[in-house]
Amino acid sequence: METVAMHIANGIVDGPVSALFAAVAVIALAFCVWRARIDLDDRLAPMAGLVAAFIFAVQMLNFQVLPGVSGHLLGGTLAVVLVGPWVGALCVSTVLIVQCLLFADGGLTALGLNITNMALVGTAAGYLLVAGLMRVLPKTPGGVGATAFVGSVVGVVVASQAFVFEYWLGGTTELSLATIAGTMAGVHTLIGVGEGLIAATTVATVARVRPDLVYALRRFRTQPAIVPVPVAGGVA
Amino acid sequence: MGAGHAHPLHLDRPSPVHRLPPQVKILATLLFTVVVVATPRTEIWAFGGYALLLAAVAAAARVPALWLAKRATIELPFVLLAVALPFAGHGERITWLGMSLSVDGLYGAWNIVAKGTLGVLASLLLAASTTMRDLILGLDRLRCPAVFTQIATFMLRYLDILADDARRMRIARLSRGYDPRFLWQVKAFAVSVGSLFLRAYERGERVYLAMVSRGYDGRLPRPEGGGASAAQWAQSAVLPASAAAIALAAVLG
Amino acid sequence: MSLRIAGLTYAYPDGSVALRGVDLAVAEGERVALLGPNGAGKTTLVLHLNGVLHGGAGTVEVGGLRVDAGDRSRLAEIRRRVGIVFQDPDDQLFMPTVAEDVAFGPANLGLRGAELAERVDEALAAVGMAEHRDQVPHHLSFGQRRRVAVATVLAMRPQLLVLDEPSSNLDPASRRELAEILEGLPVTVLMVTHDLPYAMQLCARSVILDGGRIAADGPTTDILADEDLLRAHRLELPYGFHPVRP
């Protein structure tokens, strides 16, 4: 929720570790593609494309938090609550790849690190927590909103700690790890609270209008889960 | 927000760099960046060499230095991090202007500023000389899995439409005298984010329907043609090859 | 017969009934307007014509070929024969450039190379958009996008062209240009619309669908002259417009 770049640049983490996480990202994304195809079948390309456009558009919507401080949503946990962990990870990754190539945001050699942190680790933590909480909380707009809030805070903080881990493995300057971990956790808890408030309201809004579109709710339906019938939006 | 072919960082210029096929430019940028990141931070003059190489590319691509400098400010947060390093670093320390600075931290700061700046400049040159569409085509020709280029294609096609939707919703909100400014007024903002998602998702469903109606069976047509000639590969190889030569000379010398 | 629908019924998974026994036959080369209020079942009917929706009772035949959702190769042929132009051209134009979008349908039919290029040129020429082939859809006017949307379907050389609200959001000039294009096309047309003057201009025959049933079927001039009939189905002529027999 801040205007500064959140994407790791070249030269923060050394070459070998960057390469290692590029490999991690490739393998994890291959798995996500496989699972996302199960979720969406041949609807994957258009649906994931529109969801990615949504995340990208949301990241461009700046709004004033306090006078002089404006912020925007990161949208990782929001995406996985709405469209599920696999499609969500693919969408966030595509946004990161395009931001790197088209907007020079995030280093080319750090792309694997950025994808691992924001599209994989952060969303996985957020989603696991949401999935767990939804077992106990009411499956209502309020319930799913509350889980989206907690999931967002945790997702953002865990993603920042993934960076700390990478820095510990391949940081180019020796620093006190406890200091970095503490600073990153502190700053990202604040960011996460803002992120979580917006994600919670957004998810609750969607759940009120089209509960069938909220993946985190759909999973716990007693009826046959996902009906892959192409039903037209706005069929009269 | 730029629309369609253009994007905010694209500079439409007639130049030999603009005319190169996108795949050779993407690969050259990636290899150059890898060489930069792999260079030991103590080889200070090598980074000067890399900067000269980029200056030559910028001149060939007719990208003004001021334009590059302005866009490079995206890197600023990391420069601030770099400034903090000499104070927070460990190990041997030196005193300069009465401040105790860590030698490792100074090298670390240099490392981040030098590699980060060179990386951002290389990416900016790629973005300035290549259209959105060509970048996706280039990725496709470099054998990037089709699922990503397809998602990116749909994303870029509908990004402007969603941004317009968002703008209209904001204007509608403002017309009703509501201007969400502070964090505690976050609700109206988030409600519009929710309706933006609904619009995006429902449009996705309608797009899929339109695709199926025209015989879509899960395979999107792959863009044809656009191979690069040996000469074009050779031209673009000049950048990473020269950088590699500088790196070798620095490490061995 | 270009299109023959018999006893078509359909209910959505949530139980709401959209079609309650629709019978309709459209002859080769005919242009028919499908009129009806919102929620009458018009879009549901349209999505049955190419087998996107199915599962209720009744049959749909296009050019003598019966729509069968279980038979993939037959469904592909049905989707070639029935070209649907959806209401929002931005839904229809999903590819990065005009030419690539027009090529999408014929490419799915297996066309490649010169043959594919010829189809694209032919379709774009038919709607007067040939010089915009390399443009991005976002840079076209709304009227131009609607014309390209028609071209994307024409490129498949359909037997039946189905248009969903073709005149919506068009300015008067684009509206006239589209009408001129449609009048010149040698295909059977089924036009879903609320725009009664447009129906009058383009279609000799009109059908009113309401409550999932065909409520009226006859010459457009007769239907538009029957004020009680129109009122009963929430259809209204624009102020000052009087249908006259040509």
XYZ file of C-alpha atoms in Angstrom:
735
model
C 0.000 0.000 0.000
C 2.626 2.523 -0.882
C 3.782 4.181 -4.030
C 7.394 3.044 -3.850
C 8.432 0.006 -5.867
C 7.972 -3.202 -3.929
C 9.788 -5.273 -6.520
C 13.342 -6.384 -5.824
C 15.902 -4.789 -8.158
C 19.032 -6.319 -9.683
C 22.029 -6.601 -7.370
C 20.240 -6.894 -4.008
C 20.526 -10.672 -3.932
C 23.505 -12.367 -5.594
C 23.495 -14.277 -8.886
C 23.431 -17.912 -7.729
C 20.542 -17.368 -5.297
C 18.615 -15.379 -7.918
C 19.102 -18.277 -10.348
C 18.017 -20.783 -7.706
C 14.761 -18.920 -7.112
C 14.187 -18.495 -10.837
C 14.258 -22.302 -11.011
C 11.943 -22.560 -7.984
C 9.500 -20.160 -9.661
C 9.541 -22.081 -12.955
C 8.822 -25.410 -11.271
C 6.109 -24.012 -8.999
C 4.427 -22.169 -11.866
C 4.414 -25.311 -14.015
C 2.517 -27.002 -11.187
C 0.128 -24.028 -10.923
C -0.582 -24.169 -14.669
C -1.470 -27.843 -14.356
C -3.822 -27.247 -11.416
C -5.315 -24.085 -12.931
C -6.269 -26.050 -16.044
C -8.252 -28.404 -13.807
C -10.089 -25.396 -12.352
C -10.838 -23.571 -15.585
C -10.140 -25.961 -18.497
C -10.195 -24.099 -21.813
C -11.521 -20.980 -20.077
C -8.082 -20.507 -18.475
C -6.571 -18.031 -20.951
C -9.485 -15.568 -21.173
C -10.524 -15.812 -17.504
C -7.002 -15.582 -16.069
C -6.289 -12.776 -18.537
C -9.251 -10.745 -17.276
C -8.396 -11.445 -13.621
C -4.781 -10.392 -14.278
C -6.067 -7.217 -15.940
C -8.168 -6.626 -12.805
C -5.140 -6.998 -10.506
C -3.080 -4.742 -12.743
C -5.837 -2.128 -12.909
C -6.295 -2.238 -9.124
C -2.565 -1.681 -8.617
C -2.862 1.472 -10.729
C -5.677 2.894 -8.562
C -3.929 5.162 -6.130
C -5.879 6.571 -3.283
C -4.918 8.860 -0.488
C -4.339 7.155 2.843
C -3.280 10.249 4.712
C -2.459 13.686 3.365
C 0.712 13.224 1.316
C 0.720 9.450 1.507
C -1.066 7.538 -1.193
C -1.231 3.820 -1.580
C -2.508 1.047 -3.760
C -3.499 -2.551 -3.378
C -1.061 -5.415 -4.062
C -3.902 -7.876 -4.472
C -2.192 -11.249 -3.980
C -4.432 -12.634 -1.249
C -7.433 -10.889 -2.775
C -6.779 -12.781 -6.010
C -6.464 -16.206 -4.385
C -9.599 -15.732 -2.271
C -11.557 -14.822 -5.400
C -10.160 -17.180 -8.029
C -8.262 -19.823 -6.069
C -4.568 -20.387 -5.370
C -3.543 -21.779 -8.773
C -5.206 -19.284 -11.092
C -4.381 -16.516 -8.604
C -0.667 -17.348 -8.628
C -0.637 -17.399 -12.442
C -2.361 -14.016 -12.629
C -0.036 -12.325 -10.120
C 3.009 -13.834 -11.893
C 1.857 -12.563 -15.274
C 1.391 -9.094 -13.795
C 4.939 -9.235 -12.354
C 6.452 -10.415 -15.659
C 4.731 -7.653 -17.606
C 5.649 -5.012 -15.014
C 9.273 -6.124 -15.246
C 9.448 -6.059 -19.058
C 7.127 -3.180 -19.870
C 7.541 -0.904 -16.870
C 11.114 -1.758 -15.799
C 9.676 -2.443 -12.332
C 11.746 -5.152 -10.669
C 15.074 -6.498 -11.947
C 15.160 -9.019 -14.791
C 17.484 -11.252 -12.776
C 15.288 -10.772 -9.692
C 12.115 -11.901 -11.481
C 12.347 -15.364 -9.937
C 12.680 -13.818 -6.476
C 9.756 -11.457 -6.997
C 7.512 -14.210 -8.359
C 8.477 -16.526 -5.504
C 7.739 -13.914 -2.840
C 4.633 -12.209 -4.141
C 2.968 -14.723 -6.460
C 3.838 -17.963 -4.683
C 4.864 -17.683 -1.003
C 2.665 -14.712 -0.082
C -0.416 -16.034 -1.845
C 0.157 -19.566 -0.519
C 0.365 -18.313 3.068
C -2.682 -16.119 2.572
C -4.673 -18.877 0.949
C -3.761 -21.608 3.470
C -4.873 -19.343 6.271
C -8.109 -18.437 4.475
C -8.841 -22.095 3.744
C -8.222 -22.987 7.384
C -10.309 -20.139 8.797
C -13.200 -20.832 6.466
C -13.608 -24.209 8.145
C -14.574 -22.518 11.392
C -15.924 -19.110 10.398
C -19.430 -18.650 8.956
C -19.555 -19.021 5.183
C -21.101 -15.583 4.771
C -19.875 -12.355 3.148
C -18.784 -11.164 6.597
C -16.975 -14.406 7.353
C -15.108 -14.558 4.082
C -14.293 -10.861 4.404
C -12.759 -11.413 7.836
C -10.631 -14.275 6.534
C -9.528 -12.134 3.593
C -8.364 -9.496 6.076
C -6.308 -11.933 8.153
C -5.052 -13.698 5.022
C -3.902 -10.421 3.483
C -1.967 -9.292 6.559
C -0.266 -12.661 6.883
C 0.325 -12.955 3.133
C 2.073 -9.591 2.916
C 4.202 -10.218 6.029
C 5.184 -13.739 4.945
C 6.147 -12.455 1.478
C 8.425 -9.896 3.156
C 9.989 -12.629 5.293
C 10.601 -14.685 2.134
C 12.728 -11.760 0.990
C 14.584 -11.834 4.303
C 15.256 -15.543 3.777
C 16.581 -14.896 0.267
C 18.728 -12.098 1.595
C 20.105 -14.435 4.240
C 21.044 -16.910 1.501
C 22.462 -14.470 -0.996
C 22.451 -10.926 0.336
C 25.238 -8.833 -1.093
C 25.991 -7.081 2.215
C 26.229 -8.606 5.664
C 23.546 -7.142 7.888
C 22.002 -8.130 11.156
C 19.342 -10.565 10.015
C 17.200 -9.951 13.081
C 17.133 -6.226 12.286
C 16.036 -6.747 8.676
C 13.450 -9.336 9.645
C 12.051 -7.049 12.339
C 11.985 -3.935 10.159
C 10.432 -5.771 7.208
C 7.826 -7.424 9.438
C 6.932 -4.114 11.090
C 6.576 -2.127 7.889
C 4.673 -4.908 6.143
C 2.271 -5.403 9.020
C 1.181 -1.794 8.514
C 0.977 -2.276 4.755
C -0.881 -5.542 5.312
C -3.527 -3.945 7.540
C -4.411 -1.425 4.825
C -4.287 -4.122 2.185
C -6.452 -6.357 4.364
C -9.137 -3.722 4.973
C -9.597 -3.184 1.257
C -9.384 -6.885 0.403
C -11.973 -7.711 3.086
C -14.496 -5.147 1.843
C -13.875 -6.130 -1.769
C -14.384 -9.838 -1.101
C -17.489 -9.168 0.996
C -18.929 -7.019 -1.815
C -18.403 -9.769 -4.367
C -19.712 -12.438 -1.987
C -22.933 -10.490 -1.491
C -23.640 -10.144 -5.233
C -22.174 -13.299 -6.745
C -21.185 -15.759 -3.970
C -20.661 -18.359 -6.699
C -17.622 -16.378 -7.914
C -15.747 -16.486 -4.607
C -13.450 -19.496 -4.770
C -12.956 -19.606 -0.990
C -16.732 -19.954 -0.529
C -17.289 -22.320 -3.445
C -14.909 -24.874 -1.962
C -17.139 -25.360 1.043
C -20.409 -25.746 -0.790
C -22.174 -29.003 -0.142
C -23.480 -29.170 -3.711
C -21.267 -30.398 -6.534
C -18.552 -27.793 -6.504
C -17.651 -26.153 -9.783
C -19.979 -26.497 -12.727
C -17.874 -26.028 -15.852
C -20.874 -25.073 -17.972
C -20.313 -21.967 -20.049
C -23.108 -19.831 -18.688
C -23.439 -16.403 -20.176
C -23.153 -13.368 -17.988
C -26.242 -11.215 -18.380
C -28.346 -13.861 -20.103
C -31.789 -12.368 -20.410
C -2.128 4.792 -18.940
C -1.098 4.137 -22.491
C -3.451 2.387 -24.825
C -3.084 -0.578 -27.099
C 0.205 -0.768 -28.920
C 1.835 1.949 -26.912
C 2.680 1.763 -23.248
C 3.946 4.482 -20.950
C 7.608 3.655 -21.524
C 7.500 3.201 -25.280
C 9.250 5.862 -27.367
C 8.238 5.646 -30.992
C 11.443 6.450 -32.895
C 12.832 5.281 -36.222
C 16.064 3.633 -35.077
C 18.067 0.485 -35.813
C 17.375 -0.683 -32.246
C 13.610 -0.232 -32.670
C 13.757 -2.226 -35.894
C 15.390 -5.288 -34.299
C 13.008 -8.202 -33.726
C 11.804 -8.267 -30.107
C 13.135 -11.727 -29.261
C 16.758 -10.742 -29.916
C 16.353 -7.609 -27.821
C 14.814 -9.456 -24.874
C 17.576 -12.060 -24.878
C 20.311 -9.425 -25.225
C 18.865 -7.429 -22.308
C 18.603 -10.536 -20.136
C 22.168 -11.705 -20.888
C 23.561 -8.217 -20.353
C 21.813 -7.986 -16.975
C 23.109 -11.421 -15.962
C 26.681 -10.368 -16.785
C 26.240 -7.173 -14.772
C 24.863 -9.002 -11.732
C 27.575 -11.672 -11.924
C 30.434 -9.141 -12.005
C 32.252 -8.907 -8.629
C 31.452 -5.567 -6.994
C 35.123 -4.760 -6.477
C 35.734 -4.465 -10.254
C 34.598 -0.867 -10.211
C 35.883 0.160 -13.651
C 33.989 -2.726 -15.311
C 30.704 -1.062 -14.336
C 31.919 2.117 -16.014
C 32.420 0.034 -19.162
C 28.868 -1.312 -18.933
C 27.529 2.218 -18.557
C 29.370 3.248 -21.720
C 27.866 0.287 -23.575
C 24.363 1.328 -22.509
C 25.100 4.921 -23.509
C 26.005 3.658 -26.984
C 22.749 1.655 -27.206
C 20.737 4.671 -26.004
C 22.368 6.839 -28.672
C 21.649 4.250 -31.362
C 18.030 3.953 -30.180
C 17.722 7.756 -30.022
C 16.561 7.669 -26.409
C 17.457 10.932 -24.637
C 19.536 10.717 -21.465
C 17.108 12.936 -19.533
C 14.185 10.652 -20.434
C 16.138 7.666 -19.093
C 17.171 9.511 -15.936
C 13.578 10.489 -15.118
C 12.226 6.960 -15.557
C 15.114 5.442 -13.611
C 13.761 7.080 -10.441
C 11.533 3.991 -10.057
C 14.654 2.570 -8.423
C 14.809 5.266 -5.759
C 13.659 3.128 -2.788
C 16.611 0.845 -3.337
C 18.988 3.795 -3.467
C 17.668 4.809 -0.045
C 18.349 1.270 1.161
C 21.860 1.567 -0.257
C 22.465 4.809 1.629
C 21.613 3.031 4.881
C 24.021 0.162 4.296
C 27.327 1.866 5.168
C 25.871 2.751 8.568
C 24.258 -0.611 9.256
C 26.970 -2.842 7.801
C 29.283 -5.034 9.866
C 33.019 -5.668 9.934
C 35.873 -3.288 9.341
C 34.942 0.393 9.603
C 36.482 3.611 8.378
C 35.844 7.159 9.476
C 34.813 9.723 6.905
C 33.661 13.249 7.755
C 33.317 12.122 11.324
C 30.974 9.261 10.434
C 31.914 5.665 11.128
C 31.168 3.674 7.970
C 31.374 -0.050 7.348
C 33.660 -0.967 4.436
C 31.483 -3.953 3.581
C 28.456 -1.671 3.737
C 30.064 0.849 1.380
C 30.793 -1.899 -1.115
C 27.240 -3.173 -0.641
C 25.811 0.256 -1.345
C 27.933 0.580 -4.465
C 26.873 -2.908 -5.542
C 23.160 -2.110 -5.249
C 23.388 1.310 -6.865
C 25.604 0.167 -9.745
C 23.862 -3.107 -10.577
C 20.392 -1.766 -9.885
C 20.888 1.319 -12.045
C 22.462 -0.592 -14.942
C 19.631 -3.146 -14.776
C 16.911 -0.500 -14.762
C 18.555 1.374 -17.646
C 18.815 -1.812 -19.721
C 15.138 -2.642 -19.043
C 14.115 0.929 -19.871
C 15.950 0.764 -23.202
C 14.152 -2.493 -24.026
C 10.760 -1.022 -23.100
C 11.454 2.229 -24.944
C 12.326 0.472 -28.188
C 9.689 -2.285 -28.210
C 5.890 -2.105 -28.377
C 3.705 -4.017 -25.961
C 2.547 -6.385 -28.684
C 6.106 -7.024 -29.846
C 7.271 -7.839 -26.317
C 4.637 -10.565 -26.063
C 5.493 -11.848 -29.557
C 9.167 -11.850 -28.568
C 8.453 -13.904 -25.445
C 6.433 -16.329 -27.557
C 9.285 -16.741 -30.048
C 11.689 -17.347 -27.152
C 9.515 -20.376 -26.285
C 7.919 -18.820 -23.221
C 5.036 -21.204 -22.366
C 1.990 -20.173 -24.388
C -0.228 -20.059 -21.307
C 1.669 -16.987 -20.031
C 1.792 -15.139 -23.344
C -1.926 -15.845 -23.788
C -2.856 -14.610 -20.306
C -0.666 -11.544 -20.893
C -2.307 -10.921 -24.276
C -5.809 -10.964 -22.791
C -4.607 -8.905 -19.847
C -3.143 -6.154 -22.020
C -6.173 -6.206 -24.335
C -8.591 -5.556 -21.486
C -6.429 -3.474 -19.146
C -7.441 -0.161 -20.713
C -11.116 -1.126 -20.746
C -11.010 -1.993 -17.034
C -9.083 1.188 -16.283
C -11.818 3.138 -18.106
C -14.455 1.301 -16.061
C -12.597 2.235 -12.886
C -12.342 5.853 -13.978
C -16.079 6.016 -14.721
C -16.945 4.493 -11.355
C -14.718 7.058 -9.632
C -16.377 9.915 -11.500
C -19.811 8.541 -10.622
C -18.731 8.417 -6.981
C -17.365 11.952 -7.075
C -20.525 13.187 -8.831
C -22.463 12.042 -5.830
C -20.242 14.204 -3.684
C -18.064 11.487 -2.259
C -14.301 11.791 -2.258
C -12.656 8.993 -0.305
C -9.468 10.484 1.035
C -8.473 8.751 4.188
C -7.940 5.240 5.303
C -11.118 5.215 7.388
C -13.112 6.072 4.288
C -11.767 3.025 2.599
C -15.127 1.348 2.240
C -16.413 3.141 -0.847
C -13.085 2.558 -2.546
C -13.146 -1.159 -1.796
C -16.760 -1.499 -2.911
C -15.768 -0.140 -6.295
C -12.833 -2.551 -6.401
C -15.383 -5.300 -5.797
C -17.589 -4.161 -8.644
C -14.515 -3.864 -10.861
C -13.794 -7.531 -10.168
C -17.374 -8.470 -11.043
C -17.099 -6.555 -14.304
C -13.780 -8.188 -15.134
C -15.017 -11.683 -14.335
C -18.306 -11.336 -16.169
C -16.520 -9.883 -19.173
C -14.213 -12.885 -19.089
C -17.244 -15.162 -19.249
C -18.693 -13.233 -22.187
C -15.339 -13.213 -24.009
C -15.130 -16.972 -23.555
C -18.640 -17.305 -24.961
C -17.718 -15.214 -27.997
C -14.627 -17.398 -28.494
C -16.592 -20.639 -28.270
C -19.123 -19.249 -30.727
C -16.325 -18.856 -33.251
C -15.101 -22.421 -32.882
C -12.596 -22.069 -29.990
C -11.687 -25.530 -28.739
C -8.971 -24.698 -26.211
C -6.199 -23.866 -28.671
C -5.447 -20.261 -29.483
C -3.774 -19.546 -32.814
C -0.027 -19.063 -32.402
C 1.248 -15.937 -34.105
C 3.112 -16.950 -37.242
C 6.403 -15.793 -38.728
C 8.722 -13.117 -37.372
C 11.955 -15.107 -37.234
C 15.158 -13.133 -36.753
C 18.010 -13.271 -39.243
C 21.544 -14.303 -38.280
C 22.637 -10.709 -38.821
C 20.011 -9.457 -36.374
C 21.082 -11.988 -33.751
C 24.691 -10.941 -34.312
C 23.826 -7.234 -33.998
C 22.023 -7.712 -30.728
C 24.754 -10.022 -29.412
C 27.182 -7.108 -29.489
C 25.837 -5.738 -26.196
C 26.072 -8.876 -24.012
C 29.267 -10.051 -25.744
C 31.039 -6.749 -25.103
C 29.818 -6.803 -21.524
C 31.120 -10.350 -21.091
C 34.480 -9.315 -22.548
C 34.708 -6.442 -20.070
C 33.788 -8.780 -17.210
C 36.424 -11.332 -18.247
C 39.082 -8.682 -18.622
C 38.212 -7.286 -15.199
C 38.261 -10.636 -13.408
C 41.443 -11.897 -15.102
C 43.226 -8.575 -15.131
C -34.968 -23.819 -44.549
C -32.031 -21.973 -43.048
C -33.210 -22.308 -39.441
C -35.869 -24.538 -37.925
C -36.615 -24.529 -34.200
C -39.228 -26.924 -32.844
C -40.635 -27.132 -29.310
C -37.554 -25.612 -27.690
C -37.731 -25.394 -23.906
C -35.005 -24.513 -21.462
C -34.643 -23.876 -17.747
C -31.505 -22.541 -16.074
C -29.787 -24.625 -13.369
C -31.369 -22.357 -10.727
C -34.803 -23.467 -11.956
C -35.923 -20.320 -13.782
C -37.629 -21.227 -17.038
C -36.406 -19.162 -19.990
C -37.958 -20.898 -23.014
C -41.364 -22.636 -23.018
C -41.782 -24.322 -26.391
C -40.438 -22.064 -29.135
C -41.250 -22.884 -32.770
C -39.634 -20.800 -35.477
C -38.646 -21.330 -39.094
C -36.540 -18.907 -41.112
C -36.129 -19.341 -44.878
C -32.898 -18.998 -46.815
C -31.979 -15.339 -47.369
C -34.728 -13.998 -45.093
C -34.045 -11.203 -42.586
C -36.104 -11.617 -39.429
C -36.253 -9.321 -36.395
C -36.597 -11.000 -32.996
C -38.366 -8.510 -30.751
C -39.247 -8.734 -27.096
C -38.857 -7.042 -23.713
C -35.900 -7.613 -21.391
C -35.990 -11.072 -19.862
C -38.117 -12.472 -22.688
C -35.573 -15.213 -23.401
C -34.030 -13.686 -26.531
C -30.398 -14.203 -25.561
C -31.161 -17.688 -24.252
C -32.692 -18.548 -27.611
C -29.688 -17.147 -29.477
C -27.248 -19.242 -27.422
C -29.183 -22.369 -28.401
C -28.626 -21.701 -32.087
C -24.969 -22.724 -31.870
C -25.276 -25.199 -29.008
C -23.659 -23.099 -26.255
C -26.809 -23.699 -24.213
C -28.531 -27.063 -24.472
C -30.123 -29.748 -22.374
C -33.811 -28.786 -22.537
C -36.479 -30.315 -24.793
C -36.961 -29.580 -28.492
C -34.698 -29.333 -31.516
C -32.739 -26.739 -33.460
C -31.726 -27.340 -37.079
C -29.423 -25.082 -39.060
C -29.396 -25.695 -42.810
C -30.835 -29.154 -42.185
C -28.147 -30.080 -39.634
C -29.440 -30.733 -36.143
C -27.604 -29.100 -33.220
C -26.253 -31.875 -31.014
C -24.072 -30.752 -28.118
C -22.659 -34.249 -27.680
C -21.142 -34.419 -31.184
C -18.002 -32.265 -31.249
C -17.329 -32.261 -34.976
C -20.960 -31.512 -35.771
C -20.917 -28.708 -33.201
C -17.882 -27.208 -34.938
C -19.792 -27.218 -38.239
C -22.848 -25.663 -36.556
C -20.657 -22.908 -35.129
C -19.289 -22.238 -38.596
C -22.810 -22.011 -40.026
C -24.176 -19.765 -37.258
C -22.322 -16.501 -36.782
C -23.282 -14.629 -33.622
C -22.385 -10.957 -33.253
C -22.633 -10.162 -29.551
C -23.880 -6.891 -28.189
C -20.607 -5.528 -26.800
C -17.951 -5.475 -29.536
C -15.246 -5.448 -26.860
C -16.337 -8.943 -25.838
C -16.061 -10.096 -29.417
C -12.749 -8.429 -30.265
C -10.364 -10.131 -27.869
C -7.264 -10.432 -30.059
C -4.539 -7.747 -30.147
C -5.230 -6.478 -33.689
C -8.213 -6.283 -36.029
C -6.738 -8.708 -38.575
C -5.781 -11.278 -35.930
C -9.279 -11.125 -34.516
C -10.950 -11.633 -37.864
C -8.585 -14.565 -38.480
C -9.535 -16.276 -35.192
C -12.692 -17.997 -36.482
C -11.380 -19.245 -39.836
C -8.129 -20.366 -38.128
C -10.240 -22.530 -35.821
C -11.753 -24.039 -38.980
C -8.236 -25.115 -39.941
C -7.457 -22.417 -42.514
C -3.835 -21.263 -42.754
C -1.565 -19.085 -44.858
C -2.863 -17.484 -48.052
C -6.345 -18.959 -47.716
C -6.671 -17.482 -44.219
C -5.384 -14.087 -45.360
C -7.916 -14.086 -48.204
C -10.793 -14.746 -45.779
C -9.650 -11.894 -43.561
C -9.385 -9.458 -46.466
C -12.766 -10.505 -47.827
C -14.525 -10.070 -44.468
C -12.910 -6.716 -43.684
C -13.718 -5.434 -47.182
C -17.357 -6.468 -46.715
C -17.696 -4.119 -43.724
C -15.469 -1.391 -45.165
C -12.713 -1.815 -42.573
C -9.893 -3.097 -44.798
C -7.596 -0.143 -44.105
C -7.827 -0.695 -40.340
C -6.561 -4.278 -40.398
C -3.444 -3.691 -38.307
C -5.068 -1.410 -35.766
C -5.725 -2.130 -32.119
C -9.454 -2.531 -31.351
C -9.125 0.013 -28.537
C -8.220 2.723 -31.064
C -11.350 2.259 -33.182
C -14.624 4.109 -32.705
C -17.555 2.156 -31.287
C -19.227 1.969 -34.705
C -16.019 0.706 -36.307
C -15.629 -1.924 -33.596
C -19.170 -3.144 -34.215
C -18.399 -3.433 -37.945
C -15.231 -5.399 -37.215
C -17.284 -7.649 -34.908
C -19.549 -8.395 -37.881
C -16.446 -9.121 -39.982
C -15.079 -11.620 -37.426
C -18.198 -13.677 -38.031
C -18.417 -13.116 -41.793
C -14.895 -14.526 -42.123
C -16.374 -17.928 -41.261
C -18.825 -17.589 -44.202
C -21.883 -18.309 -42.069
C -25.277 -19.317 -43.423
C -27.093 -17.606 -40.597
C -25.980 -14.281 -39.159
C -27.346 -13.570 -35.676
C -27.023 -10.019 -34.383
C -27.651 -9.134 -30.736
C -28.828 -5.507 -30.505
C -26.756 -4.368 -33.515
C -27.841 -0.724 -33.294
C -27.246 -0.214 -29.563
C -24.922 2.683 -28.650
C -24.410 3.664 -32.291
C -24.566 7.269 -33.402
C -26.972 7.954 -36.296
C -24.287 7.818 -38.999
C -22.774 4.528 -37.780
C -26.267 3.135 -37.490
C -27.017 3.938 -41.138
C -23.630 2.599 -42.291
C -24.218 -0.691 -40.487
C -27.699 -0.971 -42.008
C -26.250 -0.470 -45.487
C -23.671 -3.192 -44.860
C -26.260 -5.640 -43.516
C -28.616 -4.996 -46.454
C -25.870 -5.908 -48.873
C -24.957 -9.245 -47.257
C -26.197 -12.382 -48.999
C -26.943 -14.284 -45.769
C -29.948 -15.150 -43.661
C -30.185 -12.706 -40.754
C -31.798 -13.030 -37.336
C -31.652 -9.692 -35.592
C -32.392 -9.427 -31.870
C -33.428 -5.860 -31.111
C -35.454 -3.326 -29.175
C -34.965 -0.826 -31.957
C -38.276 -1.036 -33.827
C -37.431 1.448 -36.602
C -34.252 -0.553 -37.270
C -36.303 -3.742 -37.495
C -38.645 -1.966 -39.877
C -35.760 -0.775 -42.040
C -33.963 -4.093 -42.324
C -36.419 -6.930 -41.769
C -39.576 -7.682 -43.690
C -40.639 -10.135 -40.997
C -40.699 -9.801 -37.206
C -41.219 -12.223 -34.368
C -42.131 -11.214 -30.817
C -40.725 -13.432 -28.070
C -42.177 -12.928 -24.602
C -42.210 -15.134 -21.534
C -40.258 -17.793 -23.426
C -42.941 -18.148 -26.141
C -43.455 -16.776 -29.633
C -46.229 -14.235 -29.126
C -46.499 -12.928 -32.676
C -44.987 -13.654 -36.078
C -45.730 -11.679 -39.238
C -44.786 -8.818 -41.558
C -42.938 -6.126 -39.593
C -45.292 -3.382 -40.843
C -48.313 -5.267 -39.479
C -46.704 -6.000 -36.135
C -45.506 -2.436 -35.626
C -48.927 -1.085 -36.598
C -50.642 -3.154 -33.905
C -50.411 -0.839 -30.923
C -52.194 -3.178 -28.527
C -49.857 -6.030 -29.399
C -46.790 -3.867 -28.866
C -48.092 -2.521 -25.567
C -48.848 -6.008 -24.306
C -45.189 -6.934 -24.750
C -43.610 -3.733 -23.452
C -42.516 -2.632 -26.909
C -42.864 1.005 -27.947
C -42.296 2.960 -31.097
C -40.204 6.120 -30.691
C -42.201 9.327 -30.352
C -43.372 10.591 -33.709
C -42.591 7.393 -35.604
C -45.390 5.873 -37.704
C -44.878 2.618 -39.542
C -46.047 2.814 -43.142
C -46.217 0.097 -45.713
C -43.442 0.569 -48.265
